[in-house]
Short mmCIF file of C-alpha atoms in Angstrom, two decimals:
data_model
loop_
_atom_site.label_atom_id
_atom_site.label_comp_id
_atom_site.label_asym_id
_atom_site.label_seq_id
_atom_site.Cartn_x
_atom_site.Cartn_y
_atom_site.Cartn_z
CA MET A 601 -0.08 -0.04 0.01
CA LYS A 602 1.21 3.53 -0.89
CA ILE A 603 0.18 7.11 0.21
CA ALA A 604 1.58 10.13 -2.17
CA LEU A 605 1.42 13.67 -0.24
CA MET A 606 1.65 17.09 -2.02
CA ASP A 607 2.89 20.31 -1.09
CA SER A 608 5.45 23.52 -2.23
CA GLY A 609 7.34 22.80 0.77
CA ILE A 610 7.34 20.97 3.80
CA GLY A 611 3.75 21.74 5.24
CA LEU A 612 2.99 18.12 4.08
CA LEU A 613 5.06 16.95 6.76
CA ALA A 614 2.49 16.80 9.67
CA ALA A 615 -0.12 14.91 7.57
CA ALA A 616 2.62 12.54 6.32
CA ALA A 617 3.70 11.66 10.04
CA ALA A 618 0.08 11.22 10.79
CA VAL A 619 -0.42 8.53 8.18
CA HIS A 620 2.64 6.98 8.96
CA ARG A 621 1.63 6.61 12.33
CA MET A 622 -2.02 5.32 11.53
CA ARG A 623 0.02 2.96 8.95
CA PRO A 624 3.26 2.28 9.95
CA ASP A 625 3.38 -0.55 7.40
CA ALA A 626 2.05 2.00 4.52
CA ASP A 627 5.15 3.19 1.62
CA LEU A 628 4.71 7.25 1.53
CA VAL A 629 5.71 9.19 -1.66
CA VAL A 630 6.63 13.17 -0.59
CA ALA A 631 6.20 15.22 -3.35
CA SER A 632 7.17 18.94 -2.92
CA ASP A 633 8.58 21.85 -5.35
CA PRO A 634 11.53 23.73 -4.38
CA ASP A 635 12.05 25.15 -7.79
CA GLY A 636 8.87 27.02 -7.69
CA MET A 637 8.12 27.85 -4.15
CA PRO A 638 6.42 29.54 -2.64
CA TRP A 639 3.00 28.81 -4.39
CA GLY A 640 1.17 31.65 -2.32
CA PRO A 641 2.41 34.63 -4.39
CA ARG A 642 1.57 33.37 -7.68
CA THR A 643 -1.59 33.57 -9.68
CA PRO A 644 -3.94 31.08 -9.40
CA ASP A 645 -3.53 29.46 -13.11
CA ASP A 646 0.50 29.60 -11.84
CA ILE A 647 -0.46 27.87 -9.02
CA ARG A 648 -2.70 25.33 -11.02
CA ALA A 649 -0.03 24.51 -13.35
CA HIS A 650 2.94 24.06 -10.42
CA ALA A 651 0.36 21.91 -8.54
CA LEU A 652 -0.60 19.58 -11.62
CA ALA A 653 3.02 18.88 -12.41
CA VAL A 654 3.79 18.01 -8.41
CA ALA A 655 0.66 15.86 -8.54
CA ARG A 656 1.79 14.25 -11.86
CA ALA A 657 5.22 13.52 -10.43
CA ALA A 658 3.62 11.84 -7.47
CA ALA A 659 0.73 10.16 -9.60
CA ALA A 660 3.76 8.44 -11.22
CA GLU A 661 4.64 6.60 -8.52
CA GLN A 662 1.56 4.64 -8.49
CA PRO A 663 -0.13 5.60 -5.19
CA ASP A 664 -3.37 4.16 -3.66
CA ALA A 665 -4.50 7.90 -2.60
CA LEU A 666 -2.95 11.55 -2.94
CA ILE A 667 -3.21 14.07 -0.47
CA ILE A 668 -2.76 17.91 -1.04
CA GLY A 669 -1.14 19.20 2.02
CA CYS A 670 -1.53 22.54 1.10
CA ASN A 671 -4.57 24.70 1.34
CA THR A 672 -3.27 27.27 -1.09
CA ALA A 673 -2.85 24.06 -3.68
CA THR A 674 -6.44 23.07 -2.66
CA VAL A 675 -8.12 25.88 -2.92
CA HIS A 676 -6.56 26.49 -6.83
CA ALA A 677 -5.78 23.12 -7.93
CA LEU A 678 -7.96 20.56 -6.15
CA PRO A 679 -10.72 20.13 -9.20
CA ALA A 680 -8.07 20.17 -12.00
CA ILE A 681 -5.81 17.52 -10.01
CA ARG A 682 -9.04 15.26 -9.52
CA ALA A 683 -10.02 15.58 -12.87
CA GLU A 684 -6.93 14.33 -14.15
CA LEU A 685 -6.11 11.55 -11.65
CA GLU A 686 -9.82 10.63 -10.75
CA PRO A 687 -10.96 7.92 -10.17
CA GLY A 688 -7.78 5.91 -10.68
CA ILE A 689 -6.33 7.89 -7.68
CA PRO A 690 -8.54 9.31 -4.72
CA VAL A 691 -7.38 12.90 -4.14
CA ILE A 692 -7.92 14.42 -0.67
CA GLY A 693 -7.86 18.17 -0.60
CA THR A 694 -6.56 19.98 3.00
CA VAL A 695 -9.58 22.31 4.64
CA PRO A 696 -9.09 24.31 7.71
CA ALA A 697 -10.63 23.07 10.73
CA ILE A 698 -13.45 25.62 11.13
CA LYS A 699 -16.43 23.74 10.82
CA PRO A 700 -15.32 21.43 13.95
CA ALA A 701 -13.88 24.68 15.77
CA ALA A 702 -17.40 26.38 15.30
CA ALA A 703 -19.17 23.09 16.90
CA SER A 704 -17.69 24.18 20.24
CA GLY A 705 -20.08 27.05 19.97
CA GLY A 706 -17.34 29.38 21.76
CA PRO A 707 -15.29 31.63 20.51
CA PHE A 708 -12.14 30.81 18.34
CA ALA A 709 -9.38 32.13 16.23
CA ILE A 710 -7.80 31.66 13.10
CA TRP A 711 -4.18 31.32 12.58
CA ALA A 712 -3.36 31.99 8.72
CA THR A 713 -1.25 33.28 6.13
CA PRO A 714 -1.60 36.94 5.37
CA ALA A 715 -2.87 35.96 1.90
CA THR A 716 -5.69 33.81 3.24
CA THR A 717 -6.76 35.75 6.34
CA GLY A 718 -9.67 37.88 5.23
CA SER A 719 -9.70 35.79 1.80
CA PRO A 720 -12.88 35.12 -0.03
CA TYR A 721 -12.00 31.28 0.64
CA GLN A 722 -11.81 31.66 4.38
CA ARG A 723 -14.61 34.15 5.07
CA GLY A 724 -16.97 31.73 2.91
CA LEU A 725 -15.68 28.83 5.42
CA ILE A 726 -16.91 30.99 8.22
CA ARG A 727 -19.82 32.13 6.60
CA ASP A 728 -20.84 28.61 5.65
CA PHE A 729 -19.87 26.76 9.19
CA ALA A 730 -19.46 29.35 11.91
CA GLN A 731 -22.55 31.53 11.97
CA GLY A 732 -23.42 33.18 14.89
CA VAL A 733 -19.81 32.11 16.47
CA GLU A 734 -17.15 34.55 17.58
CA VAL A 735 -14.39 34.16 14.95
CA THR A 736 -10.85 36.11 15.41
CA GLU A 737 -8.91 35.81 12.00
CA VAL A 738 -5.11 36.18 12.83
CA PRO A 739 -2.32 36.99 10.31
CA CYS A 740 0.66 35.29 10.69
CA PRO A 741 2.94 37.46 8.48
CA GLY A 742 6.40 35.32 7.81
CA LEU A 743 5.49 32.40 10.06
CA ALA A 744 5.11 29.85 7.02
CA ASP A 745 8.31 31.08 5.54
CA ALA A 746 10.23 31.29 8.82
CA LEU A 747 8.73 27.48 9.23
CA GLU A 748 10.25 26.35 5.30
CA VAL A 749 13.65 27.03 6.54
CA ALA A 750 13.83 26.26 9.95
CA ASP A 751 14.67 29.89 10.97
CA GLU A 752 14.05 29.59 15.04
CA GLU A 753 14.27 33.26 15.57
CA ALA A 754 12.05 33.97 13.12
CA ILE A 755 9.61 31.51 13.89
CA ASP A 756 9.67 32.34 17.74
CA ARG A 757 8.99 36.01 16.55
CA ALA A 758 6.23 35.35 14.44
CA VAL A 759 4.45 32.71 16.99
CA ALA A 760 4.77 35.53 19.39
CA ALA A 761 3.09 38.07 16.99
CA ALA A 762 0.46 35.99 16.18
CA ALA A 763 -0.34 35.27 20.11
CA ALA A 764 -0.48 38.71 20.75
CA LEU A 765 -3.11 39.21 18.23
CA THR A 766 -5.31 36.32 19.64
CA PRO A 767 -7.96 37.47 22.46
CA PRO A 768 -7.76 36.12 25.76
CA ASP A 769 -10.67 34.52 25.82
CA VAL A 770 -10.27 32.04 22.92
CA ARG A 771 -9.37 28.52 23.92
CA THR A 772 -9.86 26.95 20.43
CA VAL A 773 -7.17 28.00 17.40
CA VAL A 774 -7.60 26.78 14.12
CA LEU A 775 -4.12 26.25 12.42
CA GLY A 776 -5.22 27.02 8.71
CA CYS A 777 -1.76 26.68 7.24
CA THR A 778 -0.55 23.02 7.28
CA HIS A 779 3.16 24.42 8.15
CA TYR A 780 1.94 25.29 11.52
CA GLU A 781 1.19 22.12 13.15
CA LEU A 782 4.85 21.61 12.83
CA VAL A 783 5.42 23.70 15.57
CA ALA A 784 2.02 23.08 17.66
CA ASP A 785 4.08 23.04 21.14
CA ARG A 786 5.42 26.22 20.47
CA ILE A 787 2.11 27.86 19.66
CA ARG A 788 0.72 26.40 22.64
CA ALA A 789 3.11 27.79 24.90
CA ALA A 790 2.90 31.30 23.15
CA LEU A 791 -0.80 31.34 23.99
CA ARG A 792 -0.51 30.45 27.52
CA ARG A 793 -0.98 33.45 29.63
CA SER A 794 0.36 34.12 33.18
CA GLY A 795 -1.74 31.96 35.49
CA ASP A 796 -4.15 30.93 33.01
CA ALA A 797 -4.87 27.03 33.79
CA ALA A 798 -7.89 26.91 30.99
CA PRO A 799 -7.56 24.13 28.25
CA LEU A 800 -6.50 25.04 25.07
CA THR A 801 -7.34 23.32 21.95
CA LEU A 802 -5.31 23.61 18.69
CA MET A 803 -7.28 22.31 15.56
CA GLY A 804 -5.24 21.32 12.69
CA SER A 805 -6.25 19.09 9.43
CA ALA A 806 -3.41 16.53 9.75
CA GLU A 807 -5.16 13.61 11.32
CA ALA A 808 -8.44 14.22 9.58
CA VAL A 809 -6.87 14.18 6.25
CA ALA A 810 -4.60 11.29 6.82
CA ALA A 811 -7.98 9.38 7.98
CA GLN A 812 -9.78 10.36 5.03
CA ALA A 813 -7.04 9.22 2.70
CA LEU A 814 -7.05 5.75 4.37
CA ARG A 815 -10.56 5.56 3.76
CA ARG A 816 -10.44 6.64 0.41
CA ALA A 817 -7.55 3.78 -0.32
CA GLY A 818 -9.85 1.18 1.19
CA LEU A 819 -7.51 0.89 4.17
CA GLU A 820 -8.11 0.70 8.06
CA PRO A 821 -6.13 2.03 10.69
CA ALA A 822 -3.72 -0.32 12.00
CA PRO A 823 -0.99 1.68 14.26
CA ALA A 824 0.56 -1.34 15.54
CA ALA A 825 1.58 -2.96 12.14
CA ASP A 826 4.99 -3.75 12.03
CA PRO A 827 7.04 -0.26 10.35
CA ALA A 828 7.84 -2.11 7.36
CA SER A 829 7.55 1.05 5.05
CA HIS A 830 9.65 2.84 2.48
CA LEU A 831 9.81 6.58 2.00
CA THR A 832 10.34 8.18 -1.52
CA VAL A 833 11.27 11.98 -1.96
CA LEU A 834 10.57 14.07 -5.07
CA LEU A 835 11.75 17.21 -5.42
CA SER A 836 10.30 19.48 -8.06
CA GLY A 837 9.99 15.87 -10.03
CA ARG A 838 13.42 14.62 -8.90
CA ARG A 839 14.04 11.64 -6.88
CA SER A 840 15.85 12.50 -3.79
CA GLY A 841 17.46 10.21 -1.55
CA SER A 842 16.66 12.03 1.70
CA LEU A 843 14.51 14.71 2.58
CA THR A 844 15.85 18.56 3.27
CA ALA A 845 17.61 19.73 5.46
CA PRO A 846 14.93 21.81 7.15
CA ALA A 847 12.43 19.15 7.15
CA LEU A 848 14.63 17.16 9.78
CA ALA A 849 14.69 20.22 12.18
CA TYR A 850 11.07 19.02 13.00
CA THR A 851 9.90 16.08 14.96
CA GLU A 852 7.76 14.93 11.72
CA GLY A 853 10.48 15.08 9.39
CA ARG A 854 13.06 12.97 11.93
CA LEU A 855 9.87 10.40 11.97
CA LEU A 856 9.81 9.94 8.05
CA ALA A 857 13.35 10.16 7.73
CA ALA A 858 13.88 6.86 10.07
CA MET A 859 11.52 4.89 7.84
CA THR A 860 14.25 3.58 5.44
CA ALA A 861 15.95 2.71 8.60
CA GLU A 862 12.86 0.67 9.90
CA ARG A 863 12.35 -0.84 6.34
CA GLU A 864 16.38 -2.41 6.30
CA TYR A 865 15.88 -3.31 10.27
CA ALA A 866 12.88 -5.35 9.03
CA ALA A 867 14.17 -6.59 5.84
CA THR A 868 17.48 -7.96 7.99
CA HIS A 869 15.43 -9.39 11.05
CA GLU A 870 12.11 -10.70 9.10
CA GLY A 871 13.26 -11.51 5.65
CA LEU A 872 11.27 -8.65 3.89
CA PRO A 873 12.51 -7.70 0.66
CA PRO A 874 14.40 -4.00 0.89
CA ARG A 875 13.59 -1.38 -1.00
#
């Protein structure tokens, strides 16, 4: 079994790690576009063209499902990618967790890129799923860019700035960019006010997207399965022997990087064919 994920950069890591935790025996393909990133400033047609190129490279690996691990690519390219690849390869897009956040009924915030904050897309989700609920849209300038290159100081500055814009009564925060899930612990720490012991919920998309991909591929979660899987890395269509250095700065990236070692161990000790 094989699940592919695509993004312009490393925002796909959270969903890829979630898939691996649910099915440690599934092979993964992670396809990004370092030659063309970032996609956000591009025109919709340009985003669509780049996303289609990455999707085609991932599809050539014959996965059982393809996850678009990027909100921007989902908005602009999901219909085109589905039209080209489905029904042969199910395609799963990524949508911010606004609907489940609104279900709690309490005020919540959405952390997103400046381009997404206030956009017709995000406002439409708020209108459709969060009517009557107090929602604060929090722009996070520079956060995704800092995460992409693992710039620790820039990450801390951007997280602190966004935390300062988040109302103190907010107990639920939607992470509206897949990159942000890579530093969920730092975001949670930044939102903790002195003496505040109330629970804080961060809502990303990785777990839900991973579960949907398994369902579309006809697979059940099996977190206890033997970790005998293989990782394929595609950088702008080119095969790479490993993830990029910034990806390895995050727990999710290191988890995926260990997949090859897990496979070789299984092959040595259990007679499985090495990849």
